[in-house]
GROMACS .gro file of C-alpha atoms in nm:
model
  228
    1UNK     CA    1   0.451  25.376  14.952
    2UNK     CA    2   0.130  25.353  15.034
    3UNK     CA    3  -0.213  25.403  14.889
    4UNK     CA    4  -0.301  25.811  14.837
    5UNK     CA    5  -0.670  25.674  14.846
    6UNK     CA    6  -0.879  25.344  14.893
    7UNK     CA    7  -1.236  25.319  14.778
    8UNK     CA    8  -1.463  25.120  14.962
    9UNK     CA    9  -1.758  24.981  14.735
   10UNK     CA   10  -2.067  24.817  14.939
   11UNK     CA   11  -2.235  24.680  14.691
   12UNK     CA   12  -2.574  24.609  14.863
   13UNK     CA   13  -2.481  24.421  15.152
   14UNK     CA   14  -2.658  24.343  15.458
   15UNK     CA   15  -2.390  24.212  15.664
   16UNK     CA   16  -2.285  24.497  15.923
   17UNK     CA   17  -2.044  24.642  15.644
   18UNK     CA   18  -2.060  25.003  15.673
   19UNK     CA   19  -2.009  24.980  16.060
   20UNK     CA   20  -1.675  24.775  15.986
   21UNK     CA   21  -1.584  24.960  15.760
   22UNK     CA   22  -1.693  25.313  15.960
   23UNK     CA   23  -1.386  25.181  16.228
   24UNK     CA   24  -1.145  25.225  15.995
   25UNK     CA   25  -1.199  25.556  15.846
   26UNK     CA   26  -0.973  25.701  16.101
   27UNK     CA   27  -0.656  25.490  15.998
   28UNK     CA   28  -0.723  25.500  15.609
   29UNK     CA   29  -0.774  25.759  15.351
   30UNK     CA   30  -1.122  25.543  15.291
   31UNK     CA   31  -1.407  25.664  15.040
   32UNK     CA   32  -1.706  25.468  15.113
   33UNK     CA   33  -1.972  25.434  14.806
   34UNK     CA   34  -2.271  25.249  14.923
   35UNK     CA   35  -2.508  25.116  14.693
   36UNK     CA   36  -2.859  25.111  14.761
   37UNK     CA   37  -2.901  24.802  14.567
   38UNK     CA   38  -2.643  24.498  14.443
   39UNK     CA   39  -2.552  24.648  14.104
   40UNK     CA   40  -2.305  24.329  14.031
   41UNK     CA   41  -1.912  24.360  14.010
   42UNK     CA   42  -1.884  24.559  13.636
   43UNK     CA   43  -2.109  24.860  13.714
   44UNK     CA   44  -1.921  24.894  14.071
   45UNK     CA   45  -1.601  24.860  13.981
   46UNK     CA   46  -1.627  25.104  13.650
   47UNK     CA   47  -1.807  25.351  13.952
   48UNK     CA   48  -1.503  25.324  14.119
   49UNK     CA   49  -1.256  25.426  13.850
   50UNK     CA   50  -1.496  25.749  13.759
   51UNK     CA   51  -1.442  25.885  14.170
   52UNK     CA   52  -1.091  25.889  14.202
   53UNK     CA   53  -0.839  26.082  13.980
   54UNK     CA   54  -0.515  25.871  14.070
   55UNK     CA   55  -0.309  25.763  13.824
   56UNK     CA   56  -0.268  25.423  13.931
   57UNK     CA   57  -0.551  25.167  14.026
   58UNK     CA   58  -0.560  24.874  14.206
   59UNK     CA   59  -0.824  24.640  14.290
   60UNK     CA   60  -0.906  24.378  14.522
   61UNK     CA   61  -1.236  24.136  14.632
   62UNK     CA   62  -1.311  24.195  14.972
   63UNK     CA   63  -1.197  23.820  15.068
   64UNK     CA   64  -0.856  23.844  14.943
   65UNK     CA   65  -0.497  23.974  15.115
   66UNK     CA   66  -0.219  24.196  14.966
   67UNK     CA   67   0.141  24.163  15.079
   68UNK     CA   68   0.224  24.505  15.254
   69UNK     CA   69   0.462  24.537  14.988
   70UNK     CA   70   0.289  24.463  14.679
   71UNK     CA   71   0.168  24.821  14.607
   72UNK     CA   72   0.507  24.976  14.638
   73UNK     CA   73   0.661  24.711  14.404
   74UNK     CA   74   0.411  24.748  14.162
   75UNK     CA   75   0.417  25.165  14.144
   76UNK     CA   76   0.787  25.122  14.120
   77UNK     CA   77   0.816  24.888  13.853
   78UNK     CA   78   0.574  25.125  13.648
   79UNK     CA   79   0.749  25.394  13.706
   80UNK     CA   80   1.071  25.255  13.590
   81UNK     CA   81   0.889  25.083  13.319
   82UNK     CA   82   0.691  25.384  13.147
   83UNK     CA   83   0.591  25.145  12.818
   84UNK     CA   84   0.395  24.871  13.065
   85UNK     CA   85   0.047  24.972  13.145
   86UNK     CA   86  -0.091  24.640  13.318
   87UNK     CA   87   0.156  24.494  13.649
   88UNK     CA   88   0.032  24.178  13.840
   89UNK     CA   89   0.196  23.952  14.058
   90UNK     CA   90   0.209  23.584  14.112
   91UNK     CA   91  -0.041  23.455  14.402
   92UNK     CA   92  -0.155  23.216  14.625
   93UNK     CA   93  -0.533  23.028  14.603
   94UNK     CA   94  -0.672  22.930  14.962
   95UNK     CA   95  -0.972  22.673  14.949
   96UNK     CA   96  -1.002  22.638  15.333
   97UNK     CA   97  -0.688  22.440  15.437
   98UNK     CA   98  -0.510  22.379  15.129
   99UNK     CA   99  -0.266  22.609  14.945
  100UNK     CA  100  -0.197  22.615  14.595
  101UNK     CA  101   0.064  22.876  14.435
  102UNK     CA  102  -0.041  22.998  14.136
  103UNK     CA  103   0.318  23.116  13.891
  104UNK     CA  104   0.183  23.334  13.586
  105UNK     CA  105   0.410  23.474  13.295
  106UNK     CA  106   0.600  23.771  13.328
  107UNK     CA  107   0.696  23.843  13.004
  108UNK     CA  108   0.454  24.038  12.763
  109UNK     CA  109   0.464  23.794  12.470
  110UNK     CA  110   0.402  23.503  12.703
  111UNK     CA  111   0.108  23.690  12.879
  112UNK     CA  112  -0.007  23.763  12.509
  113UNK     CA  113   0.002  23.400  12.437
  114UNK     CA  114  -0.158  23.276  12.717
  115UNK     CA  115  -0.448  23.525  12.703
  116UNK     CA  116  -0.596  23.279  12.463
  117UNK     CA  117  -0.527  23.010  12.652
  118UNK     CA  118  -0.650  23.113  13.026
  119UNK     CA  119  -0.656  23.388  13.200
  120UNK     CA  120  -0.316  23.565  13.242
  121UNK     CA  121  -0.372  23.755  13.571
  122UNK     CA  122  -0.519  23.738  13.876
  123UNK     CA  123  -0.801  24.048  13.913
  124UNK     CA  124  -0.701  24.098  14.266
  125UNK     CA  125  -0.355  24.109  14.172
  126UNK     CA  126  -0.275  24.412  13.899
  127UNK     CA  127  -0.198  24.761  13.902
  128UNK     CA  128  -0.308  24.938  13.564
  129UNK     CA  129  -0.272  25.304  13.423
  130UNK     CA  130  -0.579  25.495  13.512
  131UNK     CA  131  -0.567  25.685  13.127
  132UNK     CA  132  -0.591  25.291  12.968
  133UNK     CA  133  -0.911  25.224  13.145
  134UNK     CA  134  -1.056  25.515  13.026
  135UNK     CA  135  -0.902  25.447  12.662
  136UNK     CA  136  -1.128  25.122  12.659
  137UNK     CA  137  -1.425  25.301  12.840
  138UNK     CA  138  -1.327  25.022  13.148
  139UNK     CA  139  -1.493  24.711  13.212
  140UNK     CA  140  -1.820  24.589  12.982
  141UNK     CA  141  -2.094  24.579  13.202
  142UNK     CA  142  -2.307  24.387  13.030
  143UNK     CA  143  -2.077  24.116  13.146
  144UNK     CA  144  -2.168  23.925  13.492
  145UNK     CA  145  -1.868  23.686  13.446
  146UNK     CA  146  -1.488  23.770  13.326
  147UNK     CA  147  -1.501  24.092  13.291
  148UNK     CA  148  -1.104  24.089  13.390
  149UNK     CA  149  -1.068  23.893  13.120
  150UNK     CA  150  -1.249  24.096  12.848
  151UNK     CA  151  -1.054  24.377  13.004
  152UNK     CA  152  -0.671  24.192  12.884
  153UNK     CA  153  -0.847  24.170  12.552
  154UNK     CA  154  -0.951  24.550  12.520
  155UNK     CA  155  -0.601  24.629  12.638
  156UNK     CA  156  -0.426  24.416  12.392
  157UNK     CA  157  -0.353  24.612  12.108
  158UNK     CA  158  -0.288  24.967  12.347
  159UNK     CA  159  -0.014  24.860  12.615
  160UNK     CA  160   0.244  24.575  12.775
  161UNK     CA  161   0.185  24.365  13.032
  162UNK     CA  162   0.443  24.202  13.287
  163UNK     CA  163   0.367  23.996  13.632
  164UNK     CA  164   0.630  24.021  13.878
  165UNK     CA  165   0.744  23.691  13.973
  166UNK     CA  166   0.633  23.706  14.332
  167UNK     CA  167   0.380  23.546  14.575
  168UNK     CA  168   0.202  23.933  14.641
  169UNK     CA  169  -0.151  23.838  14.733
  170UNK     CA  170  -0.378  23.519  14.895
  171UNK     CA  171  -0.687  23.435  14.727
  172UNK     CA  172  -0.997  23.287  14.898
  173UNK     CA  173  -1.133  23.049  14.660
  174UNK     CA  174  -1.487  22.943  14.782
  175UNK     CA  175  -1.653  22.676  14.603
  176UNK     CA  176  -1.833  22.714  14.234
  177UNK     CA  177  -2.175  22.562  14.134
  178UNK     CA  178  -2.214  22.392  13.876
  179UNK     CA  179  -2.446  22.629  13.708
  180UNK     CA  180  -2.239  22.938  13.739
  181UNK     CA  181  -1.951  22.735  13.627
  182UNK     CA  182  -2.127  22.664  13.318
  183UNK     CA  183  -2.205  23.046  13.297
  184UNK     CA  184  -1.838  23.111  13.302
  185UNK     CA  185  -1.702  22.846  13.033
  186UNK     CA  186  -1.982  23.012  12.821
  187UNK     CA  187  -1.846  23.331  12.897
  188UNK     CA  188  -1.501  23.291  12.833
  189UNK     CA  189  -1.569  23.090  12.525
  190UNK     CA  190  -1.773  23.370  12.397
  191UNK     CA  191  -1.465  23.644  12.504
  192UNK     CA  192  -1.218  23.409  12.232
  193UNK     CA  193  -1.407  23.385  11.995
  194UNK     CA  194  -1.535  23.773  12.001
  195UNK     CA  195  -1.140  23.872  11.998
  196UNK     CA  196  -1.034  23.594  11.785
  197UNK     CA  197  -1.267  23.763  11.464
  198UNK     CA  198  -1.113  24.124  11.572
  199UNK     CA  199  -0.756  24.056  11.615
  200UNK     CA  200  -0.715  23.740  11.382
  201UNK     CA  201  -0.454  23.575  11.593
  202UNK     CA  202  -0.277  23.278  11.480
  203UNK     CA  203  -0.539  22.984  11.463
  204UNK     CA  204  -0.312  22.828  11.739
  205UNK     CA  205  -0.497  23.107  11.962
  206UNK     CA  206  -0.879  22.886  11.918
  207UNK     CA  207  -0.719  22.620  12.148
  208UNK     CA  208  -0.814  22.793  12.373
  209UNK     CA  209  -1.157  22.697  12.339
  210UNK     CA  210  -1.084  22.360  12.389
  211UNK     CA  211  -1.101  22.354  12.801
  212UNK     CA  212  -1.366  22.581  12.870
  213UNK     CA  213  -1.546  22.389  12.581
  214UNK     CA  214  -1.530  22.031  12.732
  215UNK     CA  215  -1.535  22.207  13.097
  216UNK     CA  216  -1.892  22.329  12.979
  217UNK     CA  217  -2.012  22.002  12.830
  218UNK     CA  218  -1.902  21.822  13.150
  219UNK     CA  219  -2.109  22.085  13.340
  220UNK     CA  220  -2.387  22.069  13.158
  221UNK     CA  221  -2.372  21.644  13.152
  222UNK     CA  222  -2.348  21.684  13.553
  223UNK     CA  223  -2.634  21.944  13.568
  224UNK     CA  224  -2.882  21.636  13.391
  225UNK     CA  225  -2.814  21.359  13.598
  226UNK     CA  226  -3.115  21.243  13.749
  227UNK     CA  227  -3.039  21.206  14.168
  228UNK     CA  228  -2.975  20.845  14.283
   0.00000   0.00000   0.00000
């Protein structure tokens, strides 16, 4: 079925935005929040959650593309799956012309395991309970990078997670400087071991800190070579 409501967050922008998106408020059941200033992806997407009362919520970057079906799956499989509280999909990266499919794990122990790992969902991708974001007060906005991420981590200990094993959505994937690449690894490093000391996984779980470690260090090598 489709959406009951789509929220529109301009965060900022100067691009002609709100007279796109004023074309399509005749076809969609479209809630426009404009910010007068960029308040950065945590602080608009928790504003988000606090204006709609569905029980359901999706999300999506404004540069990627869901399958027409995807919703439908998604609210079906949680509503024949009452226990799950977190439903992505499998999806597709697009860095101009080339294509990479991206499989993830559907099974909750093996998105469990692979939370310390890498990231076990693409953002644009899930479907989660409305009542588990507000358990976990939504996403930490102190946080300018993975903030999905820190999100599977809250969630851990309060619900089950399961990907369906389909290609539901195309991610644009423009390209990453090296500095806010660095700013990520740091990031994510600092996510495993913050949830590492509060859950006390098995120790296997801090090798995960291996690739975003040497990712980092390769970063920060590239960032001090001198220019020919």
């Amino acid at each position: 079925r489709p959406s009951d409501e789509v929220i529109v967050i301009d965060d900022g922008s100067t691009d002609g935005t709100q007279e796109i998106l004023t074309g399509w408020q005749d076809r969609l059941p479209l809630m426009i929040i404009t910010n007068t200033e960029n308040i950065e992806l945590a602080k608009s997407l928790n504003l988000g959650i606090t204006v709609t009362d569905a029980n359901y919520i999706a999300r999506i970057d404004a540069d990627d593309v869901w399958d027409a079906k995807k919703l439908e799956k998604q609210f079906a499989f949680l509503e024949q799956h009452p226990e799950v509280g977190v439903v992505g999909t499998w999806y597709v990266n697009r860095r101009g012309q080339q294509v990479q499919q991206v499989q993830l794990p559907s099974s909750d122990a093996a998105i469990k395991h692979r939370m310390w790992q890498r990231n076990p969902f693409g953002h644009s991708c899930v479907v989660i309970k409305r009542e588990l974001l507000e358990q976990v007060s939504g996403y930490d906005e102190s946080l300018r990078y993975a903030q999905d991420r820190d999100l599977w981590f809250k969630l851990l200990p309060h619900t089950t997670f399961t990907n369906l094993p389909e290609y539901l959505v195309t991610r644009t994937v423009s390209p990453t400087n090296i500095k806010k690449q660095r700013e990520q690894m740091r990031t994510n490093i600092r996510l495993i071991l913050k949830y590492a000391r509060l859950y006390k996984p098995n120790p296997l779980a801090y090798l995960g800190l291996i690739e975003p470690a040497l990712l980092y260090l390769y970063r920060s090598f590239q960032s001090r070579k001198p220019f020919p």
